Short mmCIF file of C-alpha atoms and ligand atoms in Angstrom, two decimals:
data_model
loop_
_atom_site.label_atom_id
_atom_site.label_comp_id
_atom_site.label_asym_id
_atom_site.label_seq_id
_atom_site.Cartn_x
_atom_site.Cartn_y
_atom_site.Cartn_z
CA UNK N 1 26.42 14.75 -63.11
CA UNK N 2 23.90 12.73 -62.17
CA UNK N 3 24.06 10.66 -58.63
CA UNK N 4 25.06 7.41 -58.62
CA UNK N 5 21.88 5.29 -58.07
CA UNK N 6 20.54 7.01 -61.23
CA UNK N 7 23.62 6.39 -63.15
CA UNK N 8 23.58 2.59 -62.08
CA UNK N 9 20.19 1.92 -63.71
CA UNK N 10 20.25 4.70 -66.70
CA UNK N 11 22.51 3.35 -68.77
CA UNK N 12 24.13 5.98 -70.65
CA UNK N 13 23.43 4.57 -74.43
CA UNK N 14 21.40 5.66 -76.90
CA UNK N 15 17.93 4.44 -76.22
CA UNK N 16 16.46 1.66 -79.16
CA UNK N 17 14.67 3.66 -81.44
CA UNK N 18 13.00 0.72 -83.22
CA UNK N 19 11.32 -0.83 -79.99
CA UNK N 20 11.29 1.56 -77.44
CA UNK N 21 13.04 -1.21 -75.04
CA UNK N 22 14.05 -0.02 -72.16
CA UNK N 23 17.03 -2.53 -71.49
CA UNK N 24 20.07 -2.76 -74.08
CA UNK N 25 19.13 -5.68 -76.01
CA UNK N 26 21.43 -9.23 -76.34
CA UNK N 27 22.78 -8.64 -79.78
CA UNK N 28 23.83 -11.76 -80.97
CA UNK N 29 25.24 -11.14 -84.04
CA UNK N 30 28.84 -11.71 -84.36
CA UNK N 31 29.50 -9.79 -87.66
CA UNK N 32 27.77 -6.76 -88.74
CA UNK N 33 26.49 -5.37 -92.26
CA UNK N 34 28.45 -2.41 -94.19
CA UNK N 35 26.13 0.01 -95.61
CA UNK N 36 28.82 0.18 -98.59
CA UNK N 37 32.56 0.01 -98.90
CA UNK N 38 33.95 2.87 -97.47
CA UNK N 39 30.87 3.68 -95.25
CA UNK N 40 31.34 4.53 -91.68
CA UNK N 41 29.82 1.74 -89.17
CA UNK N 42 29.82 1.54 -85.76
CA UNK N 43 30.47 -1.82 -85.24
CA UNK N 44 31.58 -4.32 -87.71
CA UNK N 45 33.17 -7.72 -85.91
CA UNK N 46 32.02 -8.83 -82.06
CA UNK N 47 35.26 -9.13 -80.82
CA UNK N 48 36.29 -5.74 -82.42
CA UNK N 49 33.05 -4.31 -80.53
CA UNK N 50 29.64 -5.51 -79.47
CA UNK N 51 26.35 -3.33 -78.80
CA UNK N 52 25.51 -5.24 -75.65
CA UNK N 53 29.02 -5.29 -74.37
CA UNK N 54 29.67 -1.93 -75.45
CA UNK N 55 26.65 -0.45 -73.32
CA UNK N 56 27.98 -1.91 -70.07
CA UNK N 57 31.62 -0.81 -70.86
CA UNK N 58 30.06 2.64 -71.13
CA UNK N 59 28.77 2.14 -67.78
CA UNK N 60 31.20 1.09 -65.98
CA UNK N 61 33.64 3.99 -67.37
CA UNK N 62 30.96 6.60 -66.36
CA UNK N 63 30.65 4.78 -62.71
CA UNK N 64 34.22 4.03 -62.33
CA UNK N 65 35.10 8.30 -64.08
CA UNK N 66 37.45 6.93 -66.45
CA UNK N 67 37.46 7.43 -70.40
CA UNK N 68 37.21 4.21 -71.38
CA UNK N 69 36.26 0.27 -70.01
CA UNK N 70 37.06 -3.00 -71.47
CA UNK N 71 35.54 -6.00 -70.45
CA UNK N 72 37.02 -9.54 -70.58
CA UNK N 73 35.50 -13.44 -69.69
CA UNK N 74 37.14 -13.29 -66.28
CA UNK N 75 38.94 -11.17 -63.74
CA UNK N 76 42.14 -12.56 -64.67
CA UNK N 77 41.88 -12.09 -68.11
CA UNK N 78 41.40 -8.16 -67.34
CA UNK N 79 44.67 -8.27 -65.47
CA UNK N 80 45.89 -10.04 -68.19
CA UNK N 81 45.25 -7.06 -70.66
CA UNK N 82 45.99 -4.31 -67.78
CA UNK N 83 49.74 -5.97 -67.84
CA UNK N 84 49.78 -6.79 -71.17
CA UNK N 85 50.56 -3.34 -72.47
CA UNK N 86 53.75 -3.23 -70.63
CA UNK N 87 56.61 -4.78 -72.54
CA UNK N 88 60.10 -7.34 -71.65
CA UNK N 89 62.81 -5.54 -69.73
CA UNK N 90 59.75 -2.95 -67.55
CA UNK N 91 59.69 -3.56 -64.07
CA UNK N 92 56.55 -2.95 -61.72
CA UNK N 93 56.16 -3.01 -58.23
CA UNK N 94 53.04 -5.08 -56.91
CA UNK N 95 51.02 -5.10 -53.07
CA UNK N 96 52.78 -8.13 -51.10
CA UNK N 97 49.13 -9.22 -50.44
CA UNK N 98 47.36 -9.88 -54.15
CA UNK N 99 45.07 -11.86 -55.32
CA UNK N 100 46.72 -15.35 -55.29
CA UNK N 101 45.70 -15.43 -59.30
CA UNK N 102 47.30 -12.13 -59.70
CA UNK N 103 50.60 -13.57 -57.87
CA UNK N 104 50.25 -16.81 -60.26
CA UNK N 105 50.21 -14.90 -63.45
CA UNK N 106 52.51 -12.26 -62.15
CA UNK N 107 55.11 -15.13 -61.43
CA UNK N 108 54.08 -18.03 -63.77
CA UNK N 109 53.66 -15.99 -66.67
CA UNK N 110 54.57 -12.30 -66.94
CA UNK N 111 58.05 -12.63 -65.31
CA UNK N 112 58.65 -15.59 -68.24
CA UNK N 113 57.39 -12.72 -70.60
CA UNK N 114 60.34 -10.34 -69.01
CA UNK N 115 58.40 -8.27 -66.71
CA UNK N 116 60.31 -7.68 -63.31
CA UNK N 117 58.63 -7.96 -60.58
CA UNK N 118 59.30 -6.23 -56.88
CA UNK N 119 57.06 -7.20 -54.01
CA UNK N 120 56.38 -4.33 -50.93
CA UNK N 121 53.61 -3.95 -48.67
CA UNK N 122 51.83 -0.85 -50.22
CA UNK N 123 51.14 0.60 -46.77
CA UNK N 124 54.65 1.56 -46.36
CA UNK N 125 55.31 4.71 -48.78
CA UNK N 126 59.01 5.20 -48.30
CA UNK N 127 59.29 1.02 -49.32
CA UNK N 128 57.38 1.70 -52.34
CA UNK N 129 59.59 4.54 -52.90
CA UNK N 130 62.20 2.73 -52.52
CA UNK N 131 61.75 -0.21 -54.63
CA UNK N 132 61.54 2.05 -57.95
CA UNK N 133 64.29 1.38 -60.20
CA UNK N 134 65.35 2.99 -63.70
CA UNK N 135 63.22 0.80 -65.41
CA UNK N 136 59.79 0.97 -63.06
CA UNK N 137 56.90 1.54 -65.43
CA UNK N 138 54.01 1.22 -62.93
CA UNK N 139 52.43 -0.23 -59.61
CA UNK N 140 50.00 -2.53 -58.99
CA UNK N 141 48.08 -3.16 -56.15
CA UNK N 142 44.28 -3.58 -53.87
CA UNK N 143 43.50 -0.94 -51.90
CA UNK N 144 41.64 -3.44 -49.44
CA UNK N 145 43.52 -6.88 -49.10
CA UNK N 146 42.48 -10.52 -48.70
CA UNK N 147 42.06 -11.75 -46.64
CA UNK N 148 43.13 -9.98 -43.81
CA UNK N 149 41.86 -6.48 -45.33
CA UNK N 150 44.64 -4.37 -45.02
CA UNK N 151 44.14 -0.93 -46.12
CA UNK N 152 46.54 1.18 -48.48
CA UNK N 153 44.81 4.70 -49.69
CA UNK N 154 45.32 5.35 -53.23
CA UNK N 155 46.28 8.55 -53.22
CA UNK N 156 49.45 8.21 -51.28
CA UNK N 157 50.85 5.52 -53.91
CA UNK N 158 49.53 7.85 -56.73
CA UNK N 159 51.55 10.68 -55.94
CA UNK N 160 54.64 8.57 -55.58
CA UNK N 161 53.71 7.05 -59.28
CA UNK N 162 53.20 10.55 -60.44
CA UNK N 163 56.74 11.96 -59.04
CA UNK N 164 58.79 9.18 -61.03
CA UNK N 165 56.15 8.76 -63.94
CA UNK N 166 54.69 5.89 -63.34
CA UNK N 167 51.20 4.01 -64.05
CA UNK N 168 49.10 3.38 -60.86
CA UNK N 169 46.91 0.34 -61.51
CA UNK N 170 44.05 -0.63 -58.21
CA UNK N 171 42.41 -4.04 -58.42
CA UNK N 172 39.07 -2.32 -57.04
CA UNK N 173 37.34 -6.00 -57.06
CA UNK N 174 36.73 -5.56 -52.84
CA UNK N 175 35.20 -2.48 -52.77
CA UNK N 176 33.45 -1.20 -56.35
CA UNK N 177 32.54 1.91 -57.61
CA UNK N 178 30.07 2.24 -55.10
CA UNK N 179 32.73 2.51 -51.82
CA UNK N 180 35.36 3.54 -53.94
CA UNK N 181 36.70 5.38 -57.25
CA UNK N 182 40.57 4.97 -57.59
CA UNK N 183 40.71 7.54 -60.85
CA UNK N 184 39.63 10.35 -58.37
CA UNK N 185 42.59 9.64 -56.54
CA UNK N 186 45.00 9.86 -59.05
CA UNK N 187 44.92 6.26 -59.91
CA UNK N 188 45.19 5.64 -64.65
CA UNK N 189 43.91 2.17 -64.40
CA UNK N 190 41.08 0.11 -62.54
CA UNK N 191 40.72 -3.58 -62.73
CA UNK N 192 37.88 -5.81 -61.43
CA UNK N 193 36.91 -9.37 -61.14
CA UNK N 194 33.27 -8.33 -62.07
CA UNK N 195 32.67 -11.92 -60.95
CA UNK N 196 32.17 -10.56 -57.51
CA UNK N 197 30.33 -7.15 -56.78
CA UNK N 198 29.95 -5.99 -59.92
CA UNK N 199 27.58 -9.10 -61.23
CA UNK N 200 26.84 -9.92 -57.90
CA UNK N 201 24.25 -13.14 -57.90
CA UNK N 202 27.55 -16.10 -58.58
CA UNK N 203 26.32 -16.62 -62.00
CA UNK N 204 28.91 -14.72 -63.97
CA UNK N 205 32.32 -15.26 -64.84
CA UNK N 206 33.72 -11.84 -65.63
CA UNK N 207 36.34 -9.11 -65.41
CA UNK N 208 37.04 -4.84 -66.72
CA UNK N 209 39.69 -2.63 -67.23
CA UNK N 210 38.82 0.94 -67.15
CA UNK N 211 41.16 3.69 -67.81
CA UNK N 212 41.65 7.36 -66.85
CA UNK N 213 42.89 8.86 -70.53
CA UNK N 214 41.83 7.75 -74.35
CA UNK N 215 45.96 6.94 -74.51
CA UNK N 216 45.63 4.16 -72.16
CA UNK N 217 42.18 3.29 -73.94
CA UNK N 218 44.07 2.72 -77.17
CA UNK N 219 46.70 0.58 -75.39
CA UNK N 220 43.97 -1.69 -74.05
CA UNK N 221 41.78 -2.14 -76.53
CA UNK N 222 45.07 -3.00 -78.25
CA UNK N 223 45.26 -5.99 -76.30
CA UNK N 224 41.00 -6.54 -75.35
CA UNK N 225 40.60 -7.03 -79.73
CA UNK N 226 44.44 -8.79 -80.15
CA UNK N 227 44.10 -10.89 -77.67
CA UNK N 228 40.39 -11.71 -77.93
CA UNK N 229 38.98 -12.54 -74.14
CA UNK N 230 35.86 -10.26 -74.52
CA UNK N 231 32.67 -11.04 -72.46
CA UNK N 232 30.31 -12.43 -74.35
CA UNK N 233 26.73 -10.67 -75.40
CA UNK N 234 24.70 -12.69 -72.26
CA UNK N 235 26.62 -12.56 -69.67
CA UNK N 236 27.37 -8.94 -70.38
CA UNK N 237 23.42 -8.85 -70.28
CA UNK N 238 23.67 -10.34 -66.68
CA UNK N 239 25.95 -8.36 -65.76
CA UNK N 240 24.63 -5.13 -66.54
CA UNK N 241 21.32 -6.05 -64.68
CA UNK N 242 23.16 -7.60 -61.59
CA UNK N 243 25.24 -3.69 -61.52
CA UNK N 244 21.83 -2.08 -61.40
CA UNK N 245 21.22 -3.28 -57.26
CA UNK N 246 25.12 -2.76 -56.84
CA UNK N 247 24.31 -0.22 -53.85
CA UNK N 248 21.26 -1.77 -53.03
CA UNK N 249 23.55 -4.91 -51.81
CA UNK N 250 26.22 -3.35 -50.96
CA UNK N 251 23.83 -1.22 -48.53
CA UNK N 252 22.23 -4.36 -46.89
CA UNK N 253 25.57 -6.08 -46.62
CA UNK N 254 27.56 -3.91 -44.93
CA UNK N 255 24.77 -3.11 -42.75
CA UNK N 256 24.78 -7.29 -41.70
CA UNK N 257 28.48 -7.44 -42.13
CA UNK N 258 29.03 -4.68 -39.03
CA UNK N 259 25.97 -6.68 -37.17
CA UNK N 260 28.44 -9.87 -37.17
CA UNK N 261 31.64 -8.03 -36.71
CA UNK N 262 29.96 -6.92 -33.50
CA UNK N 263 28.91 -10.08 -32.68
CA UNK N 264 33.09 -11.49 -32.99
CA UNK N 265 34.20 -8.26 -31.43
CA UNK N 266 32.52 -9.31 -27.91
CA UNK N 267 32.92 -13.13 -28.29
CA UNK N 268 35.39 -14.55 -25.76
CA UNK N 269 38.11 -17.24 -27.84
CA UNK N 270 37.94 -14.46 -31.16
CA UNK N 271 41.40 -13.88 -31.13
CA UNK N 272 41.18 -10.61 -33.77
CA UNK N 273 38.50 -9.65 -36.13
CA UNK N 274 39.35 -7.94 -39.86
CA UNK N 275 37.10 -5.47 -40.95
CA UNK N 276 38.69 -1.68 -41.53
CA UNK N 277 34.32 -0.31 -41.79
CA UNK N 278 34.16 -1.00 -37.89
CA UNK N 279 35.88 2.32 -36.02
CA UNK N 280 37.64 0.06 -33.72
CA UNK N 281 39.21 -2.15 -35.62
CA UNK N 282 42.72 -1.83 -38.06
CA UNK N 283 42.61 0.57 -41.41
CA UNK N 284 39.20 2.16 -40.19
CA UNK N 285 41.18 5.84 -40.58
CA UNK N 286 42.75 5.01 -43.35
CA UNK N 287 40.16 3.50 -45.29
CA UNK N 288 37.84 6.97 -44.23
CA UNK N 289 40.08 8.93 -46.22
CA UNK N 290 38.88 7.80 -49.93
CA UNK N 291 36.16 5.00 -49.33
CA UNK N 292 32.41 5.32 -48.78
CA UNK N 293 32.30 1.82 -47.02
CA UNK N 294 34.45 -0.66 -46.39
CA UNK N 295 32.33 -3.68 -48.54
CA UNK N 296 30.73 -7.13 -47.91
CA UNK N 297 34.08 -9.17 -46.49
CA UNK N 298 35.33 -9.37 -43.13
CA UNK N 299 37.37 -12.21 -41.26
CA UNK N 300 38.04 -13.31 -37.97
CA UNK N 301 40.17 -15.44 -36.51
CA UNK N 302 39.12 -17.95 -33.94
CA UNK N 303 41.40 -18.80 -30.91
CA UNK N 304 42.01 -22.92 -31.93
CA UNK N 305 42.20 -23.73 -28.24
CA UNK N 306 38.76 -22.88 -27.90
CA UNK N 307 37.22 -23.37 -31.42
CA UNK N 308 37.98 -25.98 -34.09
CA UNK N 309 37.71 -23.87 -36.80
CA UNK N 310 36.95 -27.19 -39.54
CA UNK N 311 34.14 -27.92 -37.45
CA UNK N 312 32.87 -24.35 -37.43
CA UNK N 313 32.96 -24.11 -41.25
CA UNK N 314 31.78 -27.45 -41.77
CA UNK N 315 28.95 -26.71 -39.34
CA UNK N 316 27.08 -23.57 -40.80
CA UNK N 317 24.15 -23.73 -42.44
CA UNK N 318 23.24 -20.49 -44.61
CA UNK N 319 26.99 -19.71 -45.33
CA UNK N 320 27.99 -22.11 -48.05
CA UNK N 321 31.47 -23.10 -48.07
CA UNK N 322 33.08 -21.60 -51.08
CA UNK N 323 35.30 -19.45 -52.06
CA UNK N 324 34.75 -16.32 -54.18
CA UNK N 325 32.44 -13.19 -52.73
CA UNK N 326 30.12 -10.41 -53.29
CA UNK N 327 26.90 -12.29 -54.15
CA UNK N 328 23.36 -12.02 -52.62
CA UNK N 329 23.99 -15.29 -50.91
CA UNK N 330 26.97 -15.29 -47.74
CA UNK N 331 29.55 -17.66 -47.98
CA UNK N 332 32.45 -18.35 -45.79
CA UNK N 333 35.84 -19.85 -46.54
CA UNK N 334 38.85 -21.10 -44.77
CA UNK N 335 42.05 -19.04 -46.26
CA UNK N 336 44.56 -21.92 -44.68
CA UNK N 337 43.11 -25.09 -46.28
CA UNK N 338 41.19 -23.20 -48.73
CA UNK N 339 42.46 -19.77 -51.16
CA UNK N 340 45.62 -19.23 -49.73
CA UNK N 341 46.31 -24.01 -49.35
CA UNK N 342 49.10 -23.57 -51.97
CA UNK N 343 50.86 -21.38 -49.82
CA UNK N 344 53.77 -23.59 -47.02
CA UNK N 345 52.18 -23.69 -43.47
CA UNK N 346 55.26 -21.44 -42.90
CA UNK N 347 54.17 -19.01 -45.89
CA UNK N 348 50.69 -18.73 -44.20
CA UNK N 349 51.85 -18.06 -41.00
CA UNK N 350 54.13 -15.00 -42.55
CA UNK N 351 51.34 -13.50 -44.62
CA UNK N 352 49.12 -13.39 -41.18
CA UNK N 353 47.02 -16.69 -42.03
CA UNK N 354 46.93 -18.99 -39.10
CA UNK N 355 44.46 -21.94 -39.12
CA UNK N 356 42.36 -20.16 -37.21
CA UNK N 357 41.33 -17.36 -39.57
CA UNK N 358 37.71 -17.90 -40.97
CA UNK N 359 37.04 -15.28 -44.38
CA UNK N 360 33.30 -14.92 -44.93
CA UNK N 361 31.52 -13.05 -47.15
CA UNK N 362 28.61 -11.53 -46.27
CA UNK N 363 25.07 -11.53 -48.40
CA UNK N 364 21.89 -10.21 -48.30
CA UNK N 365 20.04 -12.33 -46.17
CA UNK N 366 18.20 -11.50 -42.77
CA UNK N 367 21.31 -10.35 -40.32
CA UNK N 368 19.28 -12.57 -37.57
CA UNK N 369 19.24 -15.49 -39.64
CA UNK N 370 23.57 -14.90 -40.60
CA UNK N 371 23.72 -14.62 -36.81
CA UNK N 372 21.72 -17.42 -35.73
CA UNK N 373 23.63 -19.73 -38.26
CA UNK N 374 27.33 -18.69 -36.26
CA UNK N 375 25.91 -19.34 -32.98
CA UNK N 376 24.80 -22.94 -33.23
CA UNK N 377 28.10 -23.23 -35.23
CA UNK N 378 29.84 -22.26 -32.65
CA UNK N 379 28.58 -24.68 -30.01
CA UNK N 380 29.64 -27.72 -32.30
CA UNK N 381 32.86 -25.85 -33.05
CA UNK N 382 33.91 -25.34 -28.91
CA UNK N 383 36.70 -27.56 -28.30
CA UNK N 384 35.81 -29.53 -24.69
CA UNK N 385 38.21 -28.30 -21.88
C1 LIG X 401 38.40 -13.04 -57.83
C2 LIG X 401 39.43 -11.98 -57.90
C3 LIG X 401 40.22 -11.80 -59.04
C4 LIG X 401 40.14 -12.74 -60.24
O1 LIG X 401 38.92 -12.64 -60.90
P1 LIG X 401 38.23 -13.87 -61.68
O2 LIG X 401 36.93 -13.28 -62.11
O3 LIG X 401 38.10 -15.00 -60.71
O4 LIG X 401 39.11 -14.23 -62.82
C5 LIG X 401 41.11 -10.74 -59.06
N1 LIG X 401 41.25 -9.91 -58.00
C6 LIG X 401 40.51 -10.07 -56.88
C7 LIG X 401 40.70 -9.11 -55.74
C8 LIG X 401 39.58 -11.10 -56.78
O5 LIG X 401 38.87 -11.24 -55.66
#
C-alpha cells in the first residue's frame, strides 16, 4: 500500500477520461440517465449515491482501512446513522466523557427510541466489563476526550467487545486518520465530525461513518439513503481538498501545540495542563500504544487566585473565542461558561471542569506569534494581590 501522504492527495477513483482533470469534479446533477431499462448504472439518484461524494467516501475508507464510508451534513448526523442500525430493547455502553451532542442525542433521542444506555469511564476495563448485560449490542466511545483529553486505547475495549460479541464504535473526530486508525485495533465502526480535522479551514459542516466489513456497510447505507442526511456535492468538494494538507496541519500543529504546553508546564499559577503528546503529562503511555500523535487540542487550567480566566479569554488576540477545533486558525474556548455551560456548576466540577480550565485549539500559525498572544493575555488576566 501506498504511504499515507500519497494516499491523502491520490484519490483512489477512476481518473476523468473526458477531461483529463485532475480533481473529482462537483457533479451537480441530482438524478442520473439510464442507458435503457434494465441497464446497469452506477449511479442513478444523489441521495442513493453521488460521484463527488462517492470519491471522498472512497477516501476516507482507504485512509481510515475500512470497507466502506458514508458521509452525512454534520457530525451528528453520522452518529445518528452509526446508532441508527441498532434497534428498541439493545443496550450500549458509552465513554462517561462524550461529546456533549453525542450525550444529547444519546439521552434526548435514542433512549426515547428504546436504546439503553450505560455510562462508564472507558479507561477502566473491568467497569466496561462489567456493565455488559444480556442485551449489550455495542460500545461507544473517544479514544481522546474533551476536554480534559483522557486517553482510553482501543484495543483494550475491542477485545472486551469481541469476547461478548459486541460492536466497538470510536468517535475518531480528535485525532484522524493521520494519529490514529481504530479498525487496526479491532475497532467495526469509525465516526467523525469531519467539521474539524478532516475539512480543516471552519468552512464545512460535515460528518462519516466508516466501517470495517461490507455487512456493516449494508446496515449504514441502510440508514445514509433512508434517512437522507448526505453531504452535499460542494462541500464534499471542500472537503476532499481541505483532507489533502490533513498531515501537513496536523504536523505544524502539534509541533506549536507542544511549544505552548511547554510554555503552561513552567508557568507559576497553571494549576495542571492536558495534553497526553507531552511525555510528562497524563495518558502520554497510553496514548503511545496505538496513536502517531496526540492532535491539535490541549487545555490547561489556570489557578483563579492568580488568573481571571474571563479576562484571559476575553484578552487574546489571534485565538478567537469559539468553540469547535481543528482548523488552520487557533481558537480557544472556556468549557465552564462555554461547551460544557449546560452542565450544573456541581456537574462541571464532577466531570473535572473547574472555571479555571481554558480548552484551546491550536492552528497553524507562527508558534511565536500563539505565544506572544498568551503572554500579554496573561498580564491583563493576573489577578492583583
Ligand atoms: C464536533 C464533534 C462532534 C459533532 O460534530 P458536528 O460536525 O458538530 O455535528 C462529534 N464528536 C466530536 C468529538 C466532536 O468534536
Amino acid at each position: 500500500m501506498q504511504g499515507f501522504n500519497t494516499r491523502l492527495v491520490h484519490v483512489p477513483i477512476e481518473s476523468e477520461d473526458e477531461t483529463g482533470s485532475v480533481t473529482v469534479p462537483i457533479y451537480k446533477a441530482t438524478t442520473f440517465r439510464y442507458p435503457k431499462i434494465g441497464a446497469p448504472v452506477k449511479y442513478d439518484y444523489s441521495r442513493s449515491g453521488n460521484p463527488t461524494r462517492h470519491a471522498v467516501e472512497e477516501q476516507l475508507a482507504n485512509l481510515e482501512g475500512g470497507a466502506a464510508a458514508f458521509l452525512f451534513g454534520s457530525g451528528m448526523a453520522a452518529i445518528h446513522a452509526a446508532l441508527a442500525i441498532f434497534k428498541a430493547g439493545d443496550h450500549i455502553i458509552v465513554g462517561d466523557q462524550i461529546y456533549g451532542g453525542t450525550f444529547r442525542i444519546l439521552h434526548q433521542f435514542f433512549e426515547d427510541w428504546g436504546l439503553e444506555l450505560t455510562a462508564v469511564d472507558t479507561r477502566d476495563l473491568s467497569a466496561v466489563e462489567g456493565a455488559i448485560q444480556a442485551n449489550t449490542k455495542a460500545i461507544y466511545f473517544e479514544p481522546v476526550t474533551n476536554p480534559l483529553l483522557q486517553v482510553t486505547p482501543v484495543k483494550g475495549i475491542a477485545e472486551v467487545a469481541q469476547k461478548h460479541g459486541l460492536l466497538t464504535i470510536v468517535d475518531n473526530t480528535f485525532l484522524s486518520p493521520y494519529l490514529l486508525n481504530p479498525l487496526k485495533y479491532g475497532a467495526d465502526i469509525v465516526v467523525h465530525s469531519a467539521t474539524k480535522y478532516l475539512s480543516g479551514h471552519s468552512d464545512v459542516s460535515a460528518g462519516a461513518v466508516i466501517v470495517k466489513g461490507q455487512d456493516l456497510a449494508k446496515r449504514v447505507y441502510f440508514v445514509q439513503n433512508a434517512i437522507g442526511g448526505v453531504l452535499s456535492p460542494e462541500d464534499s468538494n471542500e472537503l476532499g481538498r481541505g483532507i489533502k494538507t490533513l498531515a501537513i496541519r496536523l504536523d505544524r500543529q502539534q509541533e506549536n501545540v507542544l511549544k505552548l504546553v511547554d510554555f503552561f508546564k513552567k508557568l507559576p499559577g497553571i494549576a495542571k495542563v492536558y495534553y497526553p503528546g507531552d511525555p510528562d503529562l497524563a495518558g502520554y503511555a497510553e496514548l503511545k500504544q496505538e496513536a502517531a500523535g496526540a492532535g491539535g487540542v490541549f487545555s490547561c487550567e489556570l489557578d483563579d487566585q492568580v488568573y481571571d480566566p474571563v479576562v484571559f479569554v476575553n484578552s487574546l488576540e489571534i485565538f478567537a473565542l469559539a468553540v469547535s477545533l481543528g482548523a488552520v486558525e487557533s481558537l480557544v474556548e472556556l468549557p465552564s461558561k462555554m461547551s460544557h455551560a449546560e452542565l450544573s456548576p456541581k456537574e462541571q466540577l464532577a466531570a473535572g471542569i473547574k472555571p479555571g480550565l481554558i480548552r484551546f485549539s491550536v492552528g497553524i500559525e507562527d508558534a511565536s506569534d500563539l505565544l506572544s498572544d498568551i503572554k500579554q493575555a496573561l498580564v491583563k488576566a493576573k489577578l492583583a494581590r
